[in-house]
Coordinates of C-alpha atoms in Angstrom, one line a residue:
X1 CA 5.7 23.1 -20.0
X2 CA 7.0 21.8 -16.7
X3 CA 4.5 21.9 -13.7
X4 CA 6.2 23.7 -10.7
X5 CA 4.2 21.4 -8.4
X6 CA 6.3 18.5 -9.7
X7 CA 9.5 20.2 -8.8
X8 CA 8.3 20.5 -5.2
X9 CA 7.1 16.9 -5.1
X10 CA 10.4 15.7 -6.6
X11 CA 12.3 17.6 -3.8
X12 CA 10.2 15.9 -1.1
X13 CA 10.7 12.4 -2.7
X14 CA 14.5 12.8 -3.1
X15 CA 15.2 14.4 0.2
X16 CA 12.5 13.0 2.6
X17 CA 11.1 9.8 1.1
X18 CA 14.3 8.1 -0.1
X19 CA 16.9 10.4 1.6
X20 CA 19.2 10.0 -1.5
X21 CA 22.9 10.5 -0.6
X22 CA 25.7 11.5 -3.0
X23 CA 26.9 8.5 -5.0
X24 CA 23.8 6.5 -4.4
X25 CA 21.9 5.1 -7.4
X26 CA 18.1 5.5 -7.6
X27 CA 15.9 3.5 -9.9
X28 CA 13.0 5.6 -11.2
X29 CA 10.4 3.1 -12.5
X30 CA 7.6 4.9 -14.3
X31 CA 4.4 3.2 -15.6
X32 CA 2.6 5.0 -18.4
X33 CA 4.5 8.2 -17.7
X34 CA 7.2 9.2 -20.2
X35 CA 7.8 12.7 -18.8
X36 CA 6.3 15.0 -16.2
X37 CA 7.5 14.1 -12.8
X38 CA 10.2 11.8 -14.2
X39 CA 12.1 14.8 -15.5
X40 CA 12.0 16.6 -12.2
X41 CA 13.1 13.5 -10.3
X42 CA 16.1 13.0 -12.6
X43 CA 17.0 16.7 -12.2
X44 CA 16.6 16.7 -8.4
X45 CA 18.4 13.3 -7.9
X46 CA 21.4 14.6 -10.0
X47 CA 21.4 17.8 -8.1
X48 CA 21.7 15.8 -4.9
X49 CA 24.7 13.9 -6.2
X50 CA 22.8 10.7 -6.9
X51 CA 22.8 8.5 -10.0
X52 CA 19.3 8.3 -11.5
X53 CA 18.5 5.2 -13.5
X54 CA 15.2 5.5 -15.4
X55 CA 13.0 2.5 -16.5
X56 CA 9.9 3.5 -18.5
X57 CA 7.2 0.9 -18.6
X58 CA 3.9 0.6 -20.4
X59 CA 1.0 -1.4 -18.9
X60 CA -0.4 -2.3 -22.4
X61 CA 3.0 -3.7 -23.3
X62 CA 3.2 -5.7 -20.0
X63 CA -0.3 -7.1 -20.7
X64 CA 0.7 -8.2 -24.3
X65 CA 4.0 -9.7 -23.1
X66 CA 2.2 -11.7 -20.4
X67 CA -0.7 -12.7 -22.6
X68 CA 1.6 -13.9 -25.4
X69 CA 4.4 -15.1 -23.3
X70 CA 5.4 -18.1 -21.2
X71 CA 6.9 -19.1 -17.9
X72 CA 10.3 -19.0 -19.4
X73 CA 9.8 -15.4 -20.6
X74 CA 8.7 -14.3 -17.1
X75 CA 11.7 -15.9 -15.6
X76 CA 14.0 -14.1 -18.0
X77 CA 12.2 -10.8 -17.3
X78 CA 12.5 -11.4 -13.5
X79 CA 16.3 -12.1 -13.9
X80 CA 16.8 -8.8 -15.7
X81 CA 14.8 -6.8 -13.2
X82 CA 16.5 -8.4 -10.2
X83 CA 19.9 -7.5 -11.6
X84 CA 18.7 -3.9 -12.1
X85 CA 17.3 -3.8 -8.6
X86 CA 20.5 -5.1 -7.1
X87 CA 22.5 -2.2 -8.6
X88 CA 20.6 0.6 -6.8
X89 CA 20.2 1.8 -3.2
X90 CA 16.9 3.7 -3.7
X91 CA 13.7 3.1 -5.7
X92 CA 10.9 5.5 -6.8
X93 CA 7.9 3.8 -8.4
X94 CA 5.6 6.1 -10.3
X95 CA 2.2 4.5 -11.2
X96 CA 0.4 6.5 -13.8
X97 CA -2.3 4.8 -15.8
X98 CA -4.2 5.1 -19.0
X99 CA -6.4 2.2 -18.1
X100 CA -6.4 0.9 -14.5
X101 CA -8.0 -2.5 -15.7
X102 CA -5.3 -3.1 -18.4
X103 CA -4.2 -6.4 -16.8
X104 CA -7.8 -7.7 -16.3
X105 CA -7.7 -10.3 -19.1
X106 CA -4.2 -11.7 -18.6
X107 CA -4.6 -15.5 -18.4
X108 CA -4.5 -16.7 -14.8
X109 CA -1.4 -18.9 -15.2
X110 CA 0.6 -16.0 -16.6
X111 CA -0.6 -13.6 -13.9
X112 CA 0.4 -16.2 -11.3
X113 CA 3.8 -16.5 -12.9
X114 CA 4.2 -12.7 -12.9
X115 CA 3.3 -12.5 -9.2
X116 CA 5.2 -15.5 -8.1
X117 CA 8.4 -15.4 -10.2
X118 CA 8.8 -11.6 -10.6
X119 CA 6.9 -9.5 -8.2
X120 CA 7.6 -11.5 -5.1
X121 CA 11.4 -11.9 -5.5
X122 CA 12.1 -8.6 -7.2
X123 CA 9.8 -6.3 -5.2
X124 CA 8.5 -8.0 -2.0
X125 CA 11.9 -9.5 -1.2
X126 CA 14.7 -7.4 -2.8
X127 CA 13.2 -3.9 -3.3
X128 CA 11.2 -3.7 0.0
X129 CA 14.0 -5.1 2.2
X130 CA 17.2 -3.8 0.5
X131 CA 16.4 -0.3 -0.9
X132 CA 15.1 3.0 0.4
X133 CA 11.8 3.0 -1.5
X134 CA 8.7 5.0 -2.2
X135 CA 5.7 4.3 -4.5
X136 CA 3.2 6.9 -5.6
X137 CA 0.5 7.5 -8.2
X138 CA 0.5 10.2 -10.8
X139 CA -2.6 12.2 -11.5
X140 CA -4.0 11.0 -14.8
X141 CA -7.5 11.2 -16.3
X142 CA -8.0 7.5 -15.6
X143 CA -7.2 7.8 -11.9
X144 CA -9.3 11.0 -11.6
X145 CA -12.2 9.0 -13.1
X146 CA -11.8 6.4 -10.3
X147 CA -12.1 9.2 -7.7
X148 CA -15.2 10.6 -9.5
X149 CA -13.6 14.0 -10.1
X150 CA -12.4 16.1 -13.0
X151 CA -8.7 15.7 -13.9
X152 CA -7.9 19.2 -12.6
X153 CA -9.8 18.7 -9.3
X154 CA -7.9 15.4 -8.8
X155 CA -4.6 17.1 -9.5
X156 CA -5.2 19.7 -6.9
X157 CA -6.2 17.0 -4.4
X158 CA -3.1 14.8 -5.3
X159 CA -0.5 17.6 -4.7
X160 CA -2.2 18.6 -1.5
X161 CA -2.2 15.1 0.1
X162 CA 1.3 14.3 -1.2
X163 CA 3.0 17.4 0.2
X164 CA 1.2 17.8 3.6
X165 CA 3.3 18.4 6.7
X166 CA 4.8 14.9 7.1
X167 CA 7.2 16.1 9.8
X168 CA 4.1 16.9 12.0
X169 CA 2.7 13.5 11.2
X170 CA 6.0 11.8 12.1
X171 CA 5.8 13.3 15.6
X172 CA 2.2 12.4 16.1
X173 CA 2.8 8.8 15.2
X174 CA 5.4 8.2 17.9
X175 CA 2.8 7.5 20.7
X176 CA 0.9 5.0 18.5
X177 CA 4.1 3.2 17.7
X178 CA 4.8 2.9 21.4
X179 CA 1.3 1.7 22.2
X180 CA 1.4 -0.9 19.5
X181 CA 4.7 -2.2 20.7
X182 CA 3.2 -2.7 24.2
X183 CA 0.1 -4.3 22.9
X184 CA -0.7 -8.0 22.8
X185 CA -4.4 -8.4 22.0
X186 CA -6.2 -6.5 19.3
X187 CA -10.0 -6.6 18.8
X188 CA -11.8 -5.0 15.9
X189 CA -15.6 -4.7 16.0
X190 CA -18.2 -3.1 13.7
X191 CA -21.0 -4.0 11.3
X192 CA -20.4 -7.6 10.2
X193 CA -17.0 -7.6 12.0
X194 CA -15.8 -9.2 15.2
X195 CA -12.1 -10.0 14.9
X196 CA -9.4 -10.8 17.4
X197 CA -5.6 -11.4 17.0
X198 CA -2.3 -10.9 18.8
X199 CA 0.6 -8.6 17.8
X200 CA 3.0 -9.0 20.7
X201 CA 6.6 -9.1 19.6
X202 CA 5.8 -8.0 16.0
X203 CA 7.7 -5.0 14.6
X204 CA 5.8 -1.7 14.3
X205 CA 6.4 0.7 11.4
X206 CA 5.3 4.3 11.2
X207 CA 4.6 5.5 7.6
X208 CA 4.9 9.3 7.1
X209 CA 6.1 9.8 3.5
X210 CA 9.0 7.4 3.4
X211 CA 7.3 4.5 1.7
X212 CA 4.2 5.9 0.0
X213 CA 3.0 9.2 -1.2
X214 CA 0.4 10.0 0.0
X215 CA 1.1 8.4 3.4
X216 CA -0.4 8.2 6.8
X217 CA -0.5 4.8 8.4
X218 CA 1.2 2.7 11.1
X219 CA 1.5 -1.0 10.5
X220 CA 2.4 -4.2 12.2
X221 CA 1.4 -7.9 11.6
X222 CA -0.7 -10.4 13.6
X223 CA 0.9 -13.5 14.9
X224 CA 0.3 -15.7 11.9
X225 CA -2.0 -18.3 13.6
X226 CA -3.8 -15.9 16.0
X227 CA -6.4 -14.3 13.8
X228 CA -10.0 -15.5 14.8
X229 CA -13.4 -14.2 13.8
X230 CA -14.9 -12.3 10.9
X231 CA -14.2 -9.1 9.1
X232 CA -16.4 -7.4 6.5
X233 CA -14.6 -4.8 4.4
X234 CA -16.7 -1.9 3.2
X235 CA -14.6 -0.4 0.4
X236 CA -14.2 -1.8 -3.1
X237 CA -10.7 -2.9 -4.2
X238 CA -9.0 -3.0 -7.6
X239 CA -6.3 -5.7 -7.5
X240 CA -4.4 -7.1 -10.5
X241 CA -6.8 -5.5 -12.9
X242 CA -10.0 -7.0 -11.2
X243 CA -12.5 -4.9 -9.2
X244 CA -13.7 -6.6 -6.0
X245 CA -16.6 -5.7 -3.7
X246 CA -18.4 -6.8 -0.6
X247 CA -15.4 -8.9 0.6
X248 CA -15.7 -10.8 3.9
X249 CA -13.4 -13.3 5.5
X250 CA -13.9 -15.7 8.4
X251 CA -10.6 -16.9 10.1
X252 CA -9.9 -19.9 12.2
X253 CA -6.3 -20.4 13.5
X254 CA -5.1 -17.5 11.4
X255 CA -6.4 -19.0 8.1
X256 CA -9.2 -17.7 5.9
X257 CA -11.7 -20.6 6.0
X258 CA -14.5 -18.8 4.3
X259 CA -14.4 -15.9 1.8
X260 CA -17.2 -14.2 0.1
X261 CA -17.2 -11.3 -2.4
X262 CA -17.7 -10.3 -6.0
X263 CA -16.6 -11.7 -8.3
X264 CA -16.5 -14.9 -6.3
X265 CA -14.5 -17.1 -8.8
X266 CA -11.7 -14.6 -9.1
X267 CA -11.7 -14.1 -5.3
X268 CA -11.3 -17.9 -4.7
X269 CA -8.6 -18.1 -7.4
X270 CA -6.7 -15.2 -5.8
X271 CA -6.8 -16.8 -2.3
X272 CA -5.6 -20.0 -3.8
X273 CA -2.5 -18.4 -5.3
X274 CA -0.5 -20.1 -2.6
X275 CA -0.9 -21.2 1.1
X276 CA 0.2 -17.8 2.4
X277 CA -2.5 -16.0 0.5
X278 CA -5.0 -17.3 3.1
X279 CA -3.1 -15.8 6.0
X280 CA -2.6 -12.2 7.1
X281 CA 0.7 -10.4 6.5
X282 CA -0.2 -6.9 7.7
X283 CA -2.5 -5.0 10.0
X284 CA -2.5 -1.2 9.8
X285 CA -4.4 1.9 11.0
X286 CA -4.9 4.8 8.5
X287 CA -5.1 8.5 9.3
X288 CA -4.4 10.8 6.4
X289 CA -6.7 13.8 7.2
X290 CA -7.2 14.7 3.6
X291 CA -8.3 11.2 2.3
X292 CA -11.8 10.5 3.3
X293 CA -13.5 8.3 0.7
X294 CA -12.3 5.2 -1.3
X295 CA -11.4 5.5 -5.0
X296 CA -10.3 1.8 -5.7
X297 CA -6.7 2.8 -5.5
X298 CA -4.8 1.1 -2.7
X299 CA -2.2 3.8 -2.3
X300 CA -4.9 6.3 -1.4
X301 CA -7.6 4.1 0.2
X302 CA -5.3 2.4 2.8
X303 CA -4.5 5.9 4.2
X304 CA -8.1 7.0 4.6
X305 CA -8.7 8.8 7.9
X306 CA -10.5 6.5 10.3
X307 CA -9.7 3.3 8.4
X308 CA -7.7 0.1 8.9
X309 CA -6.5 -2.5 6.6
X310 CA -5.9 -6.3 7.2
X311 CA -3.9 -7.7 4.4
X312 CA -3.9 -11.3 3.1
X313 CA -0.5 -12.3 1.8
X314 CA 3.1 -11.4 2.2
X315 CA 4.4 -9.9 5.4
X316 CA 7.0 -7.2 5.4
X317 CA 10.4 -8.0 7.0
X318 CA 10.1 -5.0 9.3
X319 CA 7.0 -6.6 10.8
X320 CA 7.5 -10.2 10.0
X321 CA 5.1 -12.9 11.2
X322 CA 6.7 -15.4 8.8
X323 CA 4.0 -15.3 6.2
X324 CA 5.2 -15.7 2.6
X325 CA 3.0 -15.2 -0.5
X326 CA 3.1 -13.9 -4.0
X327 CA 0.2 -11.6 -3.1
X328 CA -0.1 -8.6 -0.7
X329 CA -3.7 -7.4 -0.9
X330 CA -4.5 -4.4 1.2
X331 CA -8.2 -4.5 1.9
X332 CA -9.7 -1.5 3.7
X333 CA -12.3 -1.1 6.4
X334 CA -13.5 2.4 7.1
X335 CA -14.9 2.9 10.7
X336 CA -16.1 6.5 10.6
X337 CA -19.9 6.9 11.4
X338 CA -20.7 7.7 7.7
X339 CA -19.4 4.1 6.9
X340 CA -21.1 2.3 9.8
X341 CA -18.7 3.0 12.7
X342 CA -16.6 0.6 14.6
X343 CA -14.1 0.2 17.4
X344 CA -10.5 -0.8 17.9
X345 CA -9.3 -2.1 21.3
X346 CA -5.7 -2.8 22.4
X347 CA -5.6 -5.2 25.3
X348 CA -9.2 -4.5 26.1
X349 CA -8.8 -0.7 26.1
X350 CA -10.8 1.3 23.6
X351 CA -8.3 3.4 21.5
X352 CA -10.3 4.3 18.5
X353 CA -14.1 4.7 18.2
X354 CA -15.9 5.5 14.9
X355 CA -12.6 6.4 13.3
X356 CA -11.4 8.8 16.0
X357 CA -8.6 8.1 18.5
X358 CA -10.1 8.5 22.0
X359 CA -7.1 8.2 24.3
X360 CA -5.2 11.5 25.0
X361 CA -1.7 10.4 23.7
X362 CA -3.2 9.5 20.3
X363 CA -5.5 12.5 19.7
X364 CA -2.7 14.1 17.7
X365 CA -3.5 11.7 14.9
X366 CA -7.1 13.0 14.5
X367 CA -7.8 15.0 11.3
X368 CA -8.0 18.5 12.9
X369 CA -4.6 18.0 14.6
X370 CA -2.9 16.8 11.4
X371 CA -4.0 19.9 9.4
X372 CA -7.4 19.1 7.9

């Protein structure tokens, strides 16, 4: 039986997120999801005059392919996926999951091949820069378990945060975009954190449902060599099948010169993926009013109201500081009082304190103004 909530979400994705036009091809790449929202997306894309191309993927199969494979196999897979991505004008990535840690035991050399030879060229370079794209989760029991809720409770939460009034959010973001464009120096302070960097001349990108669902952030990038000081993240992070916690970085000249966290060996290996993994590719402020607590899922956690993320790895071309890497790891710091508080200053002016915007032009991004 088809869920009517999927039909509403498919309409939002096709018409708002990727703005599909007649004759355009859209790649619908679904992980661990053979039906459900996929069917509604195919129907809605066809109704809009688009050409839906569906690619069903299975994380257990990906794991076995990588574990049993070779560099040559990954290169062949990358060539096939690159050709496919080059044929489409839009991309919808659906990330369901039966086991969020499925890739945890893939041998490190194969995972590095997967990130360097496939993910970076096909997704970070081609898909991000040459398609209209959106990525979202799908509410499964495994993801509900991460959130610490029942499946039904998580489904209700998921559809609420994915279909909020993004038009209102888009209007409220405009003053923040203008402020960030005018800003040179950024300072972030809080428990275990005193970080400084510059963003002058970097692009600024508002995110209100056209890249992720749920959405609610505004990002730029630090000048690559300008990051100085220490940041201590206060949310756990699941990345490439490994769960990390208590991560802290110290920067000198933009480079991570000290990193601590659990598990330390995997953290060190991840930051040694390539030279760019020790530099920052993104800085963003999060403000989705319905997302308040971390659940070890980046697409949700990076949008938490009163949060920010500072991302080791690849920079986006829309806010390009020149950093290139096979990783892009969004690590989140929540600055609301219940997580220890903290401040964000632009050119010395306090713009957000304890997770709330405190200057009049940005107050529209506080939860009560966005619909919470």
